Amino acid sequence: MTFDAYYHGKSSSASEPVMEAVVANGEGMIPLVEFAYHNLNYIDNHRIGVMGHSMGGMSTWMTLMHYGSQYYTAMEKAKTPESEGGEDITDRELEYANSLNKVSAGLPIGNIRLSSEEAFSQIHANLGIIYGQLDEGNYDLSQGNGDLSNNTLEGLVAINSIFPKEEQ
C-alpha cells in the first residue's frame, strides 16, 4: 500500500506542525500500518514491512522507531520486580510486547541521515538500508557528501548495529 505523506503536496490531513506530525505519525506511515493491521483481514499481522525513498525513507525510520520503542518499553516494564513475572519475563509479557511491535521489517532508501545509535536502539525489526553515494541529501551526512567509505559515522553506526558492543 502507499500513502500521501503528511505535508507532502497539498493534501495533508495532519493538523499539527510538520515536525510534530513527522514524529507522531511517521508522516502518515504509522496510521497506514494501524489501518492495515486492524482492518485488512488478508494481511499477515506478523509480517508487515515498511519501505520508502527520501521522505519515505524518513517515514520508514520513524515508523520502525515508533513500534520498536513500544516493544522495548514493554520489555523493560516486564523486567521490573513488580511485573507479572517479577524480574523474569513471562510468555504473556513477551506476547504483549510483541503485539505492540506491528512492523517486522523495514527498508529505508536514500535517507541514511537518521542512522544513529539512538535510532538503532529503538528498532526491533529486520532492517535493510539502501543508499546511493549520489542520492539526494548526501550533503547532510557527517562528511558533507554521500561517500559512506572512510569510516563515515552514518555507515559505521549502521554496520556496528549488528554487532555486540564489545565487537564494534
CSV table of C-alpha atoms in Angstrom, one decimal:
chain,number,residue,atom,x,y,z
A,1,MET,CA,0.0,0.0,0.0
A,2,THR,CA,1.1,3.5,-0.5
A,3,PHE,CA,0.0,6.8,1.1
A,4,ASP,CA,0.2,10.5,0.6
A,5,ALA,CA,2.7,11.7,3.3
A,6,TYR,CA,1.6,14.4,5.6
A,7,TYR,CA,2.9,17.8,4.5
A,8,HIS,CA,3.9,16.5,1.1
A,9,GLY,CA,1.9,18.2,-1.6
A,10,LYS,CA,-1.3,19.9,-0.7
A,11,SER,CA,-3.4,17.1,0.6
A,12,SER,CA,-2.2,16.8,4.2
A,13,SER,CA,-4.7,15.8,6.9
A,14,ALA,CA,-2.2,16.5,9.7
A,15,SER,CA,-3.2,19.4,11.9
A,16,GLU,CA,0.0,19.6,14.0
A,17,PRO,CA,3.2,21.4,12.9
A,18,VAL,CA,5.3,19.5,10.4
A,19,MET,CA,7.9,18.1,12.7
A,20,GLU,CA,5.3,17.0,15.3
A,21,ALA,CA,3.4,15.2,12.5
A,22,VAL,CA,6.7,13.5,11.4
A,23,VAL,CA,7.5,12.2,14.8
A,24,ALA,CA,4.0,11.4,16.0
A,25,ASN,CA,2.7,9.8,12.8
A,26,GLY,CA,5.8,8.8,10.7
A,27,GLU,CA,4.5,11.3,8.2
A,28,GLY,CA,1.4,9.1,7.8
A,29,MET,CA,3.0,5.7,7.7
A,30,ILE,CA,2.1,4.8,11.3
A,31,PRO,CA,-1.6,5.4,10.7
A,32,LEU,CA,-1.3,3.3,7.5
A,33,VAL,CA,0.2,0.4,9.4
A,34,GLU,CA,-2.5,0.7,12.1
A,35,PHE,CA,-5.2,0.6,9.4
A,36,ALA,CA,-3.7,-2.4,7.7
A,37,TYR,CA,-3.1,-4.2,11.0
A,38,HIS,CA,-6.7,-3.7,12.3
A,39,ASN,CA,-8.8,-3.7,9.1
A,40,LEU,CA,-7.4,-5.8,6.4
A,41,ASN,CA,-8.1,-9.5,7.2
A,42,TYR,CA,-5.9,-10.7,4.4
A,43,ILE,CA,-2.8,-9.0,6.0
A,44,ASP,CA,-0.5,-11.3,8.0
A,45,ASN,CA,0.0,-9.1,11.0
A,46,HIS,CA,3.3,-10.8,11.9
A,47,ARG,CA,4.9,-9.8,8.6
A,48,ILE,CA,4.2,-6.2,8.0
A,49,GLY,CA,7.1,-4.4,6.3
A,50,VAL,CA,7.6,-0.8,5.5
A,51,MET,CA,9.8,0.9,3.0
A,52,GLY,CA,10.2,4.3,1.3
A,53,HIS,CA,12.6,6.5,-0.5
A,54,SER,CA,13.7,10.0,0.5
A,55,MET,CA,10.9,11.4,2.6
A,56,GLY,CA,9.5,7.9,2.6
A,57,GLY,CA,12.8,6.7,4.0
A,58,MET,CA,12.4,9.1,6.9
A,59,SER,CA,8.8,7.7,7.3
A,60,THR,CA,10.3,4.3,7.4
A,61,TRP,CA,12.9,5.1,10.1
A,62,MET,CA,10.3,6.9,12.2
A,63,THR,CA,7.8,4.1,11.9
A,64,LEU,CA,10.4,1.4,12.9
A,65,MET,CA,11.5,3.5,15.8
A,66,HIS,CA,7.9,4.1,16.9
A,67,TYR,CA,6.9,0.5,17.1
A,68,GLY,CA,10.3,-0.7,18.3
A,69,SER,CA,10.3,1.7,21.2
A,70,GLN,CA,6.9,0.5,22.3
A,71,TYR,CA,8.3,-3.1,22.3
A,72,TYR,CA,11.4,-2.1,24.3
A,73,THR,CA,9.3,-0.1,26.8
A,74,ALA,CA,7.1,-3.1,27.4
A,75,MET,CA,10.1,-5.4,27.8
A,76,GLU,CA,11.7,-3.0,30.3
A,77,LYS,CA,8.5,-2.9,32.3
A,78,ALA,CA,8.3,-6.7,32.2
A,79,LYS,CA,11.7,-6.9,33.9
A,80,THR,CA,10.7,-4.8,36.9
A,81,PRO,CA,10.2,-6.6,40.3
A,82,GLU,CA,6.5,-5.6,40.4
A,83,SER,CA,5.7,-7.0,37.0
A,84,GLU,CA,3.7,-10.2,36.5
A,85,GLY,CA,6.8,-12.4,36.5
A,86,GLY,CA,9.0,-10.3,38.7
A,87,GLU,CA,12.4,-9.8,37.0
A,88,ASP,CA,11.7,-12.8,34.7
A,89,ILE,CA,9.8,-12.1,31.6
A,90,THR,CA,6.7,-14.3,31.3
A,91,ASP,CA,5.4,-15.7,28.0
A,92,ARG,CA,2.4,-13.4,28.4
A,93,GLU,CA,4.6,-10.3,28.9
A,94,LEU,CA,6.6,-11.2,25.8
A,95,GLU,CA,3.5,-11.8,23.8
A,96,TYR,CA,2.2,-8.4,24.8
A,97,ALA,CA,5.5,-6.6,23.9
A,98,ASN,CA,5.5,-8.4,20.5
A,99,SER,CA,1.9,-7.3,19.9
A,100,LEU,CA,3.0,-3.6,20.2
A,101,ASN,CA,5.7,-4.0,17.6
A,102,LYS,CA,3.5,-4.2,14.5
A,103,VAL,CA,6.3,-3.9,11.9
A,104,SER,CA,8.6,-6.8,11.4
A,105,ALA,CA,10.8,-5.3,8.6
A,106,GLY,CA,11.9,-2.0,7.1
A,107,LEU,CA,13.9,-0.8,4.2
A,108,PRO,CA,14.6,3.0,4.2
A,109,ILE,CA,16.0,4.0,0.8
A,110,GLY,CA,18.0,7.2,0.3
A,111,ASN,CA,17.7,8.6,3.8
A,112,ILE,CA,20.6,7.5,6.0
A,113,ARG,CA,20.7,10.7,8.0
A,114,LEU,CA,18.8,9.0,10.7
A,115,SER,CA,21.4,6.3,11.1
A,116,SER,CA,22.4,6.7,14.7
A,117,GLU,CA,22.9,4.6,17.8
A,118,GLU,CA,19.8,6.2,19.2
A,119,ALA,CA,17.7,5.2,16.2
A,120,PHE,CA,19.0,1.6,16.2
A,121,SER,CA,18.4,1.3,19.9
A,122,GLN,CA,14.7,1.9,19.2
A,123,ILE,CA,14.3,-0.6,16.3
A,124,HIS,CA,13.2,-4.2,16.8
A,125,ALA,CA,12.7,-5.4,13.3
A,126,ASN,CA,14.7,-6.8,10.3
A,127,LEU,CA,16.3,-3.8,8.7
A,128,GLY,CA,18.0,-3.2,5.4
A,129,ILE,CA,19.3,0.2,4.2
A,130,ILE,CA,19.8,1.3,0.6
A,131,TYR,CA,21.8,4.5,0.0
A,132,GLY,CA,23.5,5.7,-3.1
A,133,GLN,CA,26.5,8.0,-3.0
A,134,LEU,CA,24.9,10.5,-5.3
A,135,ASP,CA,21.4,10.3,-3.7
A,136,GLU,CA,19.7,13.4,-2.6
A,137,GLY,CA,20.6,14.7,0.8
A,138,ASN,CA,24.2,13.5,0.6
A,139,TYR,CA,25.4,16.9,1.7
A,140,ASP,CA,23.7,16.4,5.1
A,141,LEU,CA,26.0,13.5,6.1
A,142,SER,CA,28.8,13.8,8.5
A,143,GLN,CA,31.5,14.2,5.8
A,144,GLY,CA,29.3,16.6,3.7
A,145,ASN,CA,28.9,14.3,0.8
A,146,GLY,CA,27.4,10.9,0.1
A,147,ASP,CA,30.6,8.9,0.4
A,148,LEU,CA,30.0,6.3,3.1
A,149,SER,CA,33.5,4.9,2.9
A,150,ASN,CA,36.4,6.2,5.0
A,151,ASN,CA,34.7,5.5,8.4
A,152,THR,CA,31.8,7.8,7.8
A,153,LEU,CA,29.7,8.0,11.0
A,154,GLU,CA,26.4,7.0,9.4
A,155,GLY,CA,27.9,4.0,7.7
A,156,LEU,CA,29.8,2.8,10.8
A,157,VAL,CA,26.7,3.1,13.0
A,158,ALA,CA,24.7,1.0,10.6
A,159,ILE,CA,27.3,-1.7,10.3
A,160,ASN,CA,28.1,-1.7,14.0
A,161,SER,CA,24.4,-2.1,14.9
A,162,ILE,CA,24.5,-5.8,14.1
A,163,PHE,CA,27.4,-6.5,16.5
A,164,PRO,CA,27.6,-6.7,20.3
A,165,LYS,CA,29.2,-3.5,21.8
A,166,GLU,CA,32.5,-5.4,22.5
A,167,GLU,CA,32.9,-6.4,18.8
A,168,GLN,CA,32.1,-3.0,17.2
